[in-house]
XYZ file of C-alpha atoms in Angstrom:
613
model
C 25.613 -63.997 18.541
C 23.763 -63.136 15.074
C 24.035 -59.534 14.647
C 21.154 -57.958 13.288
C 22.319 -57.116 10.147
C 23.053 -60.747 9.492
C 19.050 -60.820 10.081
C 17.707 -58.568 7.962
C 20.167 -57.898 5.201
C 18.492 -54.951 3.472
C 18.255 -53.258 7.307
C 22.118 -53.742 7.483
C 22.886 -52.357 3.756
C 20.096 -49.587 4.903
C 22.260 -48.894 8.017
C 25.959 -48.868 6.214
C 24.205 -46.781 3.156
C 23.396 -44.231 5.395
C 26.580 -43.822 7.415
C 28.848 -43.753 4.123
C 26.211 -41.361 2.953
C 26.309 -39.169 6.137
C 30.241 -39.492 5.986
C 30.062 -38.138 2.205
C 28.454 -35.083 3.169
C 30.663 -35.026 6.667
C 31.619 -31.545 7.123
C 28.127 -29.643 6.224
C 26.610 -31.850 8.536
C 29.116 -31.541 10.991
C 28.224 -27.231 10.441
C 24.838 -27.874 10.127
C 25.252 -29.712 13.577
C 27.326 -26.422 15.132
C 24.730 -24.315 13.898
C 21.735 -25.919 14.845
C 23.037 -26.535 18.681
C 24.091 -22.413 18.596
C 20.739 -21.483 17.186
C 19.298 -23.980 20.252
C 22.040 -22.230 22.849
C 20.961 -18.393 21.218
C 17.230 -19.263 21.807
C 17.755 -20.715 25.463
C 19.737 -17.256 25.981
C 17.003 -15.425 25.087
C 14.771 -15.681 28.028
C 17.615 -15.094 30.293
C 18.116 -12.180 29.015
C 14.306 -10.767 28.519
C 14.383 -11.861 31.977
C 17.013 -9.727 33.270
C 16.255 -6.826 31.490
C 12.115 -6.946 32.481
C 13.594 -6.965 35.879
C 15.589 -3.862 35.602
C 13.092 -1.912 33.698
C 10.531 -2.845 36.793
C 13.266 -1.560 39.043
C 14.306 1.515 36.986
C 17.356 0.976 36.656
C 19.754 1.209 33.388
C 18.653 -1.734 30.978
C 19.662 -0.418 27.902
C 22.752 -3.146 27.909
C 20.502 -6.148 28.145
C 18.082 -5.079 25.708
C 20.392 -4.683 23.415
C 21.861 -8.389 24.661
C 17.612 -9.344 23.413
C 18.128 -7.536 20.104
C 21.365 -9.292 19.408
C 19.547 -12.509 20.156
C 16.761 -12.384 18.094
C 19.204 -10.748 14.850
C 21.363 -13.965 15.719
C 19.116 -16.398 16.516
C 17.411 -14.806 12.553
C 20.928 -15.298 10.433
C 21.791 -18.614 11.784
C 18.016 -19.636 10.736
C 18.656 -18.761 7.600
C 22.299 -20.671 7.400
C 20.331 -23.572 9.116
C 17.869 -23.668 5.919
C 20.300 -23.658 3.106
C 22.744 -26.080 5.018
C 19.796 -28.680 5.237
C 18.905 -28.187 1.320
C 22.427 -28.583 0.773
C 23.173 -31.598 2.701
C 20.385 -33.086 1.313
C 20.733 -32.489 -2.328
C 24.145 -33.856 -1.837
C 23.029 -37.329 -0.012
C 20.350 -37.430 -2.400
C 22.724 -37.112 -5.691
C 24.943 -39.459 -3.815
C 22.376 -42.251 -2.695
C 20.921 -42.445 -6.538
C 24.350 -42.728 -8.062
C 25.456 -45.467 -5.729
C 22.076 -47.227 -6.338
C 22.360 -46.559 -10.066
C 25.582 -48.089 -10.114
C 24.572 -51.159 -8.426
C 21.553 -51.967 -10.250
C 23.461 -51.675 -13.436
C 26.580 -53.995 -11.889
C 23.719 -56.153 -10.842
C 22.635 -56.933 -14.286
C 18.967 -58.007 -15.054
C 18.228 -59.649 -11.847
C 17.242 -56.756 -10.078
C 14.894 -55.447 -12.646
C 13.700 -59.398 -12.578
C 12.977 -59.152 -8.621
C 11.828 -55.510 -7.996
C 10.425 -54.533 -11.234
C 11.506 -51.837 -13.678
C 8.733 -48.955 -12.468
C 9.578 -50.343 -8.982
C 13.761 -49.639 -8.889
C 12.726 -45.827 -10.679
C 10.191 -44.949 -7.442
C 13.051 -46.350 -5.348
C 16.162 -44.828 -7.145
C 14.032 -41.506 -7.403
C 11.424 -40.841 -4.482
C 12.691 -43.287 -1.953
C 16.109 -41.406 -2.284
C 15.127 -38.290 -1.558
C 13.635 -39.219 1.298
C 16.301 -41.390 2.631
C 18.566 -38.302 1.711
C 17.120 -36.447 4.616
C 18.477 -38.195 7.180
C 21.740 -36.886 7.728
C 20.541 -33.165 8.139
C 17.387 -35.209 9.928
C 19.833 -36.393 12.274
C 21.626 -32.946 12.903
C 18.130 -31.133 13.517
C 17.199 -33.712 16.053
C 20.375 -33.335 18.056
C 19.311 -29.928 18.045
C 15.565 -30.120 19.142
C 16.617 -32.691 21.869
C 18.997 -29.718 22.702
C 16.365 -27.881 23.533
C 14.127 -29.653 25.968
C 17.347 -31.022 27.875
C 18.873 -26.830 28.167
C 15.126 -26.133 28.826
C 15.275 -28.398 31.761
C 18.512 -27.375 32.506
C 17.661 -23.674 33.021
C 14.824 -24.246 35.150
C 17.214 -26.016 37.152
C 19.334 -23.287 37.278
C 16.437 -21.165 38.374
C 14.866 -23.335 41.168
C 15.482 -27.115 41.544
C 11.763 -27.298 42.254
C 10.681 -25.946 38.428
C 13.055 -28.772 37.293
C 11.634 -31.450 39.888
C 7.388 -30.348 38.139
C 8.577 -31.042 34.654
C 10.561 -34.191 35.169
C 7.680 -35.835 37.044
C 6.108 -35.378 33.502
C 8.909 -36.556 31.359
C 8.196 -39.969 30.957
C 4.752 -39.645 29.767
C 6.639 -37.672 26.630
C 9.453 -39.976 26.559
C 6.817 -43.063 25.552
C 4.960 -40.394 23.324
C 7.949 -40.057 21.392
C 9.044 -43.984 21.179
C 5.284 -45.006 20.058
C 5.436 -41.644 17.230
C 8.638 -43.385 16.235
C 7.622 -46.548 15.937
C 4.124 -46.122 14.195
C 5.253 -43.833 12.074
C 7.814 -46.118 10.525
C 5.668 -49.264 10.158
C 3.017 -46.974 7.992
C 5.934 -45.177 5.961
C 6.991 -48.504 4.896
C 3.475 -49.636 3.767
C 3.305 -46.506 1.812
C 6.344 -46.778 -0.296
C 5.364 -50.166 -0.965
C 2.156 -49.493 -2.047
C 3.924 -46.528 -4.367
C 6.392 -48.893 -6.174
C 3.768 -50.914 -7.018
C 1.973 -48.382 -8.826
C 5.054 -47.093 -10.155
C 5.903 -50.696 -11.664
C 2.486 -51.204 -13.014
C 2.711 -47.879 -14.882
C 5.936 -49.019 -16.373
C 4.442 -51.904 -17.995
C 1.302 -50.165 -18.924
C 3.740 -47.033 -20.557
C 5.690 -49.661 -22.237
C 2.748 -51.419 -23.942
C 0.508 -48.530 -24.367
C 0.387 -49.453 -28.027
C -1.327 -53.015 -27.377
C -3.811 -51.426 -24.594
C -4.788 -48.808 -27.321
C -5.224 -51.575 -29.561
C -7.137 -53.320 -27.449
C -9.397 -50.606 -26.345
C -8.468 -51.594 -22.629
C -7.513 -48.208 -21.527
C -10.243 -48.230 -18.695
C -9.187 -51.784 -17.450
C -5.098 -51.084 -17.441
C -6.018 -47.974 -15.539
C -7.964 -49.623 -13.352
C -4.882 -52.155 -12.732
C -2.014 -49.250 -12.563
C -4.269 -47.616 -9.466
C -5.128 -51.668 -7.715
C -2.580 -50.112 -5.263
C -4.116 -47.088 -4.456
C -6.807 -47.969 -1.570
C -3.904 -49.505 0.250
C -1.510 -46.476 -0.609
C -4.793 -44.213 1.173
C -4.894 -46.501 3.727
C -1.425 -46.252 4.831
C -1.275 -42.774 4.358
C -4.435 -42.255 6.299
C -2.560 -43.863 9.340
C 0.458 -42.025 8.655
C -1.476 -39.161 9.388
C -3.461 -40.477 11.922
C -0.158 -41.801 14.040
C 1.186 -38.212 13.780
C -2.192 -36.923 14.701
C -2.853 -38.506 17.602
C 0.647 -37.732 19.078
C -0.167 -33.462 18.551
C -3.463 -34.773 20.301
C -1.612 -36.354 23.199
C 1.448 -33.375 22.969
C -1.273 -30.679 23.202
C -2.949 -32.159 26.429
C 0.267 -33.096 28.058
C 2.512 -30.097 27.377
C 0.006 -27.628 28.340
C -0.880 -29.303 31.581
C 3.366 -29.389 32.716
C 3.725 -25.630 31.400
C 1.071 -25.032 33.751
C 2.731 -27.124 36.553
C 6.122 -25.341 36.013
C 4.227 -21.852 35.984
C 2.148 -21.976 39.115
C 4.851 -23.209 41.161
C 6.691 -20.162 39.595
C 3.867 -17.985 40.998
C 4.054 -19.823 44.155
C 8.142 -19.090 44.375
C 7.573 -15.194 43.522
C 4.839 -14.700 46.164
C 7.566 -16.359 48.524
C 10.027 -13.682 47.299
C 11.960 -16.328 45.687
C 12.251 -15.284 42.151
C 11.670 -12.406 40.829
C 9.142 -11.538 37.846
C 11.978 -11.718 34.984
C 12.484 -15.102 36.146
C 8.732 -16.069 36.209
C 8.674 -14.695 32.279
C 11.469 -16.799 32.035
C 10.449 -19.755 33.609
C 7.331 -19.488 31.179
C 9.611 -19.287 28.244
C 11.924 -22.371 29.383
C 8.376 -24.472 30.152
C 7.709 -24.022 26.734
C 11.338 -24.840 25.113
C 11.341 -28.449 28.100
C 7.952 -29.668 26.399
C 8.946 -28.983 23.169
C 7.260 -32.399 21.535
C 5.933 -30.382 18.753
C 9.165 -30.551 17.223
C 10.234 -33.851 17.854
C 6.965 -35.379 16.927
C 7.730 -33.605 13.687
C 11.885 -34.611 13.733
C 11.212 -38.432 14.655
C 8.322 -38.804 12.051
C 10.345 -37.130 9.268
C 13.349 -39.220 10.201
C 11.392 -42.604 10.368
C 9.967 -41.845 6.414
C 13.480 -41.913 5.797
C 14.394 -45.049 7.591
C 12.070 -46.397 6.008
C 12.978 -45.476 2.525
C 16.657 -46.346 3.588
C 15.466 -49.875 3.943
C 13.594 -50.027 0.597
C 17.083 -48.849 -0.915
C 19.138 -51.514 1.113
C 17.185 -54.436 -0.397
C 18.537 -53.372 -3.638
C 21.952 -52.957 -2.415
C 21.332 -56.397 -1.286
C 20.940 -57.842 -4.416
C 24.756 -58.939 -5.252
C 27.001 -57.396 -8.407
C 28.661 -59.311 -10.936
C 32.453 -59.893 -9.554
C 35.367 -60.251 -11.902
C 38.275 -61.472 -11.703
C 41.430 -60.793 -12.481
C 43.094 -63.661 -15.335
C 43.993 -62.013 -18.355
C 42.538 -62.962 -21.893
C 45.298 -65.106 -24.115
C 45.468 -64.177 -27.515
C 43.270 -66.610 -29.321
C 40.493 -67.247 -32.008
C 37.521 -66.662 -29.299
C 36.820 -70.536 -28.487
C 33.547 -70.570 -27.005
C 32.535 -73.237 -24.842
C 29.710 -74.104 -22.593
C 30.373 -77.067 -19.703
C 27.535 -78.471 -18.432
C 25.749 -74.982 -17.495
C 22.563 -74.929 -15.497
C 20.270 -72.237 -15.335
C 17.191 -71.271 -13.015
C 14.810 -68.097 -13.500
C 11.386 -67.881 -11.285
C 12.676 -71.593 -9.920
C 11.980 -73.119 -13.548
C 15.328 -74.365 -14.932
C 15.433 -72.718 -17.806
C 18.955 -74.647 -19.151
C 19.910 -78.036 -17.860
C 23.750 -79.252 -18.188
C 24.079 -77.379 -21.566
C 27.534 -78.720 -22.932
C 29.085 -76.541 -26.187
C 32.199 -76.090 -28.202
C 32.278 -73.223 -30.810
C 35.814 -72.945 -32.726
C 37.288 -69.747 -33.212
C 36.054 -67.943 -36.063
C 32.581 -70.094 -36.562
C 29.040 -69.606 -36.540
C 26.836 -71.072 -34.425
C 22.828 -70.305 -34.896
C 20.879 -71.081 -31.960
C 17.459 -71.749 -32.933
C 14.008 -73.347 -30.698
C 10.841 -73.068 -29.583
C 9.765 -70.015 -27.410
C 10.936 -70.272 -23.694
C 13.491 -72.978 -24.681
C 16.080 -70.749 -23.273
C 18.123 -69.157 -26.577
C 18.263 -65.823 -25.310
C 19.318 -66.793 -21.338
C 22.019 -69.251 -23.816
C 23.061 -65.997 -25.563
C 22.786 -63.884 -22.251
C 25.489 -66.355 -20.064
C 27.571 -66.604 -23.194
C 28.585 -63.041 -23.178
C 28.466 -62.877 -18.980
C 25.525 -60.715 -19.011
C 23.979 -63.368 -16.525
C 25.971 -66.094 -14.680
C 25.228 -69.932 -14.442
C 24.027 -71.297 -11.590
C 26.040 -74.362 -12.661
C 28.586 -74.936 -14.851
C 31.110 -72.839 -16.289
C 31.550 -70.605 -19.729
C 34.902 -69.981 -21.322
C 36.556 -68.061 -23.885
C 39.514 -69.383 -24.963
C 39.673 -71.449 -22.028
C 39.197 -69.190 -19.442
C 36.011 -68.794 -17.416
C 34.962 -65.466 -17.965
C 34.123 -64.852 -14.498
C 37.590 -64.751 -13.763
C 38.524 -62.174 -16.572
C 38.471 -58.744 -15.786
C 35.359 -56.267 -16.451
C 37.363 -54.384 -19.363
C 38.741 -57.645 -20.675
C 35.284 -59.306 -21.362
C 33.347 -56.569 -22.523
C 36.085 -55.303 -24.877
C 36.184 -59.078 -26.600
C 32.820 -59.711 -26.634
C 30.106 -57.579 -28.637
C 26.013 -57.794 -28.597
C 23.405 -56.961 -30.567
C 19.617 -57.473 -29.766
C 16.318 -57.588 -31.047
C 15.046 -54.448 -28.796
C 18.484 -52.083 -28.992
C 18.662 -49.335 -26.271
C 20.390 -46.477 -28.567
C 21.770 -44.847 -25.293
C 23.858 -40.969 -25.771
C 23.296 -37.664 -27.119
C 23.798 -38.141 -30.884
C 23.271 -41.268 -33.093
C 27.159 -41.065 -33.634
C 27.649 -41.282 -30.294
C 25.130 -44.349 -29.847
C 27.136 -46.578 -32.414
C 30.374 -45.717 -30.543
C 29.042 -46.799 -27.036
C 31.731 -48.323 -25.147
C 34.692 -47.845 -27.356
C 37.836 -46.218 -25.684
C 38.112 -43.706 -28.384
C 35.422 -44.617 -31.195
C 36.496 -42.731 -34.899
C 34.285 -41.739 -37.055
C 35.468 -43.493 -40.021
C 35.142 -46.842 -38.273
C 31.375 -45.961 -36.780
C 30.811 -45.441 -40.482
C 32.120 -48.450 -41.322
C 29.798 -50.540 -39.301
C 26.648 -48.545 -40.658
C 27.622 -49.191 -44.084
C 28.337 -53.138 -43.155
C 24.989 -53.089 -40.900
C 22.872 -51.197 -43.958
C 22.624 -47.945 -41.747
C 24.845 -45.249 -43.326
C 21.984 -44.433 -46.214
C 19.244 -43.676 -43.672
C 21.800 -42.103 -41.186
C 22.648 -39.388 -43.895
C 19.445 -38.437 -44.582
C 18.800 -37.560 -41.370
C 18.796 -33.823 -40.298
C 22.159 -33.369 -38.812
C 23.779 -37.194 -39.997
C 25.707 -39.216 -37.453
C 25.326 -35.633 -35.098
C 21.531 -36.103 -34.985
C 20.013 -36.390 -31.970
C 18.679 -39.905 -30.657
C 15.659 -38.408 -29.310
C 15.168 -36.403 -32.652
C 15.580 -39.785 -34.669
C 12.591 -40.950 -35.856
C 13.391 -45.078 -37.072
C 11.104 -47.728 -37.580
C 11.978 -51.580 -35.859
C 13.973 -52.519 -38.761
C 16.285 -49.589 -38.720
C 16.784 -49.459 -34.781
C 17.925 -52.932 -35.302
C 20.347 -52.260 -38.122
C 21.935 -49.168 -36.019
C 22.033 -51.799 -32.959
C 24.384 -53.913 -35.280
C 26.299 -51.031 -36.490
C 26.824 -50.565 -33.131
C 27.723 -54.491 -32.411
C 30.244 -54.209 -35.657
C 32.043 -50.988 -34.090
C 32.378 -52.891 -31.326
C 34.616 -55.863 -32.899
C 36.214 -58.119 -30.182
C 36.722 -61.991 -30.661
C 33.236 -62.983 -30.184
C 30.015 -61.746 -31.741
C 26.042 -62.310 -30.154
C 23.138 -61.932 -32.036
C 19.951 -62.360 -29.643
C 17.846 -62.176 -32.315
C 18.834 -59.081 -33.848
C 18.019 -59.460 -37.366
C 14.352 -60.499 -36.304
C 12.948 -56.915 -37.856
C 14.573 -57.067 -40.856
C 12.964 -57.566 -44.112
C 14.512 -60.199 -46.226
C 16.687 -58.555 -48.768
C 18.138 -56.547 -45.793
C 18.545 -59.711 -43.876
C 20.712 -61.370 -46.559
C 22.849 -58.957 -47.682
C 23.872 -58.054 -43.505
C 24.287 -62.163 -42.807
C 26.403 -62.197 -46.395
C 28.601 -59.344 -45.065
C 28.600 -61.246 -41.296
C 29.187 -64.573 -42.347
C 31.927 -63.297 -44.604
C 34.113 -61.735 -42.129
C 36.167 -64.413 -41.781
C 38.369 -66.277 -39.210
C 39.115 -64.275 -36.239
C 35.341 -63.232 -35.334
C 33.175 -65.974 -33.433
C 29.684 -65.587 -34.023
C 26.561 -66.876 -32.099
C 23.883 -65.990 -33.300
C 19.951 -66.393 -31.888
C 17.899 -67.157 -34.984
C 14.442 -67.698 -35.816
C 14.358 -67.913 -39.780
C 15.550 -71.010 -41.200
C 17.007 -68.934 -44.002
C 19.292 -67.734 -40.840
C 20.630 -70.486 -39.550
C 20.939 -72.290 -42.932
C 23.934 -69.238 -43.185
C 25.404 -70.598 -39.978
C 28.487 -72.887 -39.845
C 26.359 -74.958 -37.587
C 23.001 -74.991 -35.938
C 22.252 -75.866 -31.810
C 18.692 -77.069 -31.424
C 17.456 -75.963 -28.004
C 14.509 -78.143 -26.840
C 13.196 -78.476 -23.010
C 16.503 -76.511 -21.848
C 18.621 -78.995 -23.265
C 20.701 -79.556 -26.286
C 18.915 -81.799 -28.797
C 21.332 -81.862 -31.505
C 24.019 -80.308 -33.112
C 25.067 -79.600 -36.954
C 24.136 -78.069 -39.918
C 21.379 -77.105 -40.642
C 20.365 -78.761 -44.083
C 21.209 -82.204 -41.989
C 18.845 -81.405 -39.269
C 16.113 -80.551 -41.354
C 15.781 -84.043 -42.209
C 13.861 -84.426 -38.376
C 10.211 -83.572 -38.773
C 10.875 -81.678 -35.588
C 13.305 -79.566 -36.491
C 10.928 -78.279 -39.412
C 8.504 -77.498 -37.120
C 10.495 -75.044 -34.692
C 10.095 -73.081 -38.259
C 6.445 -73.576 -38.707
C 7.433 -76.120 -41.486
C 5.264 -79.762 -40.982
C 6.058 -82.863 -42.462
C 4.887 -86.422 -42.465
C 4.889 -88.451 -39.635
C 6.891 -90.939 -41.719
C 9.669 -88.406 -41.721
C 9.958 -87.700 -38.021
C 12.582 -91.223 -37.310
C 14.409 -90.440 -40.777
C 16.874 -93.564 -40.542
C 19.786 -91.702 -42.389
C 19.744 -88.870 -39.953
C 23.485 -88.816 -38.630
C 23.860 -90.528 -34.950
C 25.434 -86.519 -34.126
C 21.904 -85.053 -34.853
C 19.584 -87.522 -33.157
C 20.252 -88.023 -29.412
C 17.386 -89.808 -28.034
C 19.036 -92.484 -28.715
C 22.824 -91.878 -27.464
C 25.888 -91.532 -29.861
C 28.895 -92.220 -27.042
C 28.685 -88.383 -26.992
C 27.399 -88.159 -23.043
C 24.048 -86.842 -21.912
C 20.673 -85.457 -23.538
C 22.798 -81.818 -23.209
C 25.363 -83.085 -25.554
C 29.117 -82.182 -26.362
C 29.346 -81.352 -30.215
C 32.132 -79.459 -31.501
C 31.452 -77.150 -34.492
C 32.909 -77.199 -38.034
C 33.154 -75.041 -40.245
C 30.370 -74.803 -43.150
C 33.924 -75.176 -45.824
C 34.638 -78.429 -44.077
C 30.743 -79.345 -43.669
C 30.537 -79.340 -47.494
C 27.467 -77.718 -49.427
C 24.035 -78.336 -48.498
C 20.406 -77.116 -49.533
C 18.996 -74.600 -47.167
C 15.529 -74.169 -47.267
């Protein structure tokens, strides 16, 4: 039999968040449990007692005992009120900060797939809001134990007054007990509506935050504001019937509770006149009526603990998503070989890459260039394992990297990119992200090779500055991101098109000082200059997901094609150049295999000198 997590996934991931969750905070809720039942057991006490001592007042007798026994109650049932309320902030503040560092975690380990699928504003509202309210539910849990407390002692007492005051209210009961189930359900079909409607604002104001520039320069501020808040009628709506739900069951609580009090009551009064209780007990058959048909609360308990169901679920579809495993192979010593075989590669159900086949020797460079959306950046992405194939296999040095360990691939392979996140406090720190034990002479180092150092020093407080209080322009947040790439080292160097801001002085002198590292450093490097790649030991031309042809790149500028991935035209008498090498032209098959051909890389020394444009 399918179990129902097998069914819904994200319910099952929902369920198992919340019981590690409720496990992590384990003991406070256990106490927050205790104290919420003795706060229940002090309160059903209560009437007992005012009970007894009415009764002994009326008969003049000595009371002073049992009044006392009230005061105690009420100082009791006061202090563990108070305990109750900072046990509850504390258990939740605790599965909160729990819940958003497991998520965190996973949405990182998860790589860009789950921003792809949820959406960047999206994963925030859930990471943020939905965990907060999902963070409830353990001390949820622990109150409702103790509210159901009530109406069962409730029950209970009248039953240990007269059997008849228990027999009224139970004839009742199951018009609350389906109150309560249809509360529970409604309430949990609308709170999910709701958050959904929230993350999609939340993701729409991403994007709209993140290209504010282009909606101020296209004086579209009215329209993207109008699109950020598409969401909102149906966030109203479902709000609206959140409210509604909960409304109609305090209708329906107000005109059945009342109407069962009053049963209990006037058989009460029908008891006393028959001399079988006495008036303490009526006051405290009044007060036990009340605590039985206590739906007030639980209306309140089940509705706060469905929101957080249902924010639990919006949490375990992104525990769904799956995290990048590794492995546990070791990394030979080696020059960093890189080679692609025959990988495949699918985003949005487009194949981005088809049966991409690649050899880069140790210590080469290989410039990626092609059209947009030809798939150089997913190509640069699966190189360094920051995505997986959904065919095929990458190696470095002829192991697979999903078999090497987490610490083993990133410490041998460094990025750089056209957009660099400078993540940690100081700009110092930035450039050392990711290094066991980065020094300062060799983050230096990497700024002087990248360009960086001069603009570094002038700022404010040097490499100690601030990130926030860094003011850089495009150009010089890319040249830190390669400072950052060149602390880094490792065996194999990507460039996804991280030298795209530069101007082209800086440009030269940084691919002079790459290029002229030497063996021992592989480089791939996303280009869209021809100046670039002409630096490059060789040149992959990505066209239609596939590998159109492989070598340098004075040789391929022969194809009319080529030139115009560049912007350059040409003839149409040069686009079937007859002297272009079989290697370069593949339309035609060169005993090499398939349109995604096998080329192996040489290196620009053995390639000989050639004219770049």
């Amino acid at each position: 039999m399918t179990s129902r997590a097998d069914d819904d996934p994200a319910a099952g991931h929902a369920r198992t968040l919340l019981r590690t969750a409720t496990r992590y905070s384990g003991s406070r809720c256990a106490a927050l449990c205790l104290v919420s039942i003795a706060a229940t057991g002090a309160g059903l006490l209560l009437p007992a007692a005012l009970g007894r001592a009415l009764d002994l007042l009326l008969a003049h007798a000595p009371a002073t005992r049992w009044v006392l026994c009230c005061a105690g109650l009420v100082l009791l049932l006061g202090l563990l009120d108070a305990v109750q309320t900072v046990l509850t902030g504390t258990v939740d503040a605790r599965t909160t900060a729990w819940l958003r560092r497991r998520l965190t975690g996973h949405v990182l380990g998860a790589g860009p797939r789950a921003a792809d699928r949820f959406g960047s504003g999206d994963l925030v509202a859930r990471l943020v809001g939905n965990a907060a309210e999902a963070g409830t539910t353990p001390a949820a849990r622990a109150a409702l134990v103790a509210a159901l407390a009530g109406p069962v002692g409730g029950v209970v007492a009248l039953g240990l007054i007269d059997w008849w005051l228990a027999a009224v209210f139970l004839a009742g009961a199951p018009v609350l007990a389906l109150l309560l189930r249809a509360v529970s359900r409604d309430t949990s079909e609308s709170a999910s509506r709701y958050q959904r409607a929230q993350g999609r604002i939340a993701d729409a104001l991403a994007e709209a935050v993140e290209g504010v520039r282009t909606v101020r320069a296209a004086g579209t501020e009215d329209r993207e504001t109008a699109r950020v808040l598409r969401p909102l009628p149906g966030l109203s709506r479902a709000g609206h019937r959140m409210w509604r739900v909960q409304g109609r069951a305090a209708a329906r609580a107000v005109a059945v509770a009342p109407l069962l009090q009053l049963a209990v009551v006037a058989v009460a009064g029908v008891l006393l006149t028959r001399g079988r209780l006495s008036v303490g007990e009526v006051l405290a058959t009044s007060r036990y009526a009340v605590l039985a048909t206590g739906v007030g609360v639980l209306v309140g308990r089940l509705a706060g603990l469905a929101r957080a169901r249902a924010a639990a679920r919006r949490l375990g579809e992104v525990e769904a998503e799956p995290v990048t495993a590794f492995g546990a192979r070791r990394l030979p010593d080696g020059p960093g070989r890189l080679e692609l075989r025959g990988v495949t590669a699918r985003r949005g159900g487009r194949t981005v890459l088809d049966g991409v086949d690649l050899d880069v020797p140790g210590g080469t460079t290989l410039a990626v260039v092609g059209r947009s959306g030809s798939g150089k950046s997913l190509l640069a992405a699966l190189a360094g394992r920051l995505a997986d194939p959904d065919a095929g296999d990458v190696l470095l040095d002829g192991v697979p990297l999903r078999e090497l360990p987490h610490d083993d691939l990133r410490g041998a392979v460094g990025y750089a990119f056209a957009r660099p996140a400078l993540l940690g406090g100081t700009i110092g720190q930035a450039l050392g992200l990711g290094l066991p034990s980065p020094s300062p002479g060799r983050i230096r180092e990497a700024a002087r090779t990248a360009l960086a150092d001069d603009f570094v020093r002038r700022l404010p407080d040097g490499y100690d500055t601030a990130v926030a209080d860094a003011p850089r322009s495009g150009g010089e947040s890319q040249r830190l991101g390669l400072a950052r790439a060149f602390a880094h080292g490792g065996r194999l160097l990507i460039l996804d098109d991280a030298l795209s801001s530069l101007d082209t002085v800086t440009e030269r002198h940084i691919t002079d000082a790459l290029f002229g590292d030497g063996p021992g450093t592989t480089r791939l490097l996303v280009a869209h200059r021809g100046a670039t790649a002409a630096c490059a030991d060789a040149v992959a031309w990505l066209d239609g997901g596939r590998v159109r042809a492989v070598g340098r790149h004075e040789e391929l500028w022969r194809l009319a094609e080529y030139r115009a991935v560049f912007g350059e035209g040409a003839g149409p008498a040069d686009t079937g150049d007859s002297d272009v090498p079989p290697v370069l032209d593949t339309r035609g098959g060169n005993g090499e295999g398939h349109d995604g051909m096998s080329a192996r890389i040489r290196p620009a020394a053995a390639a000989g000198d050639g004219t770049a444009p």
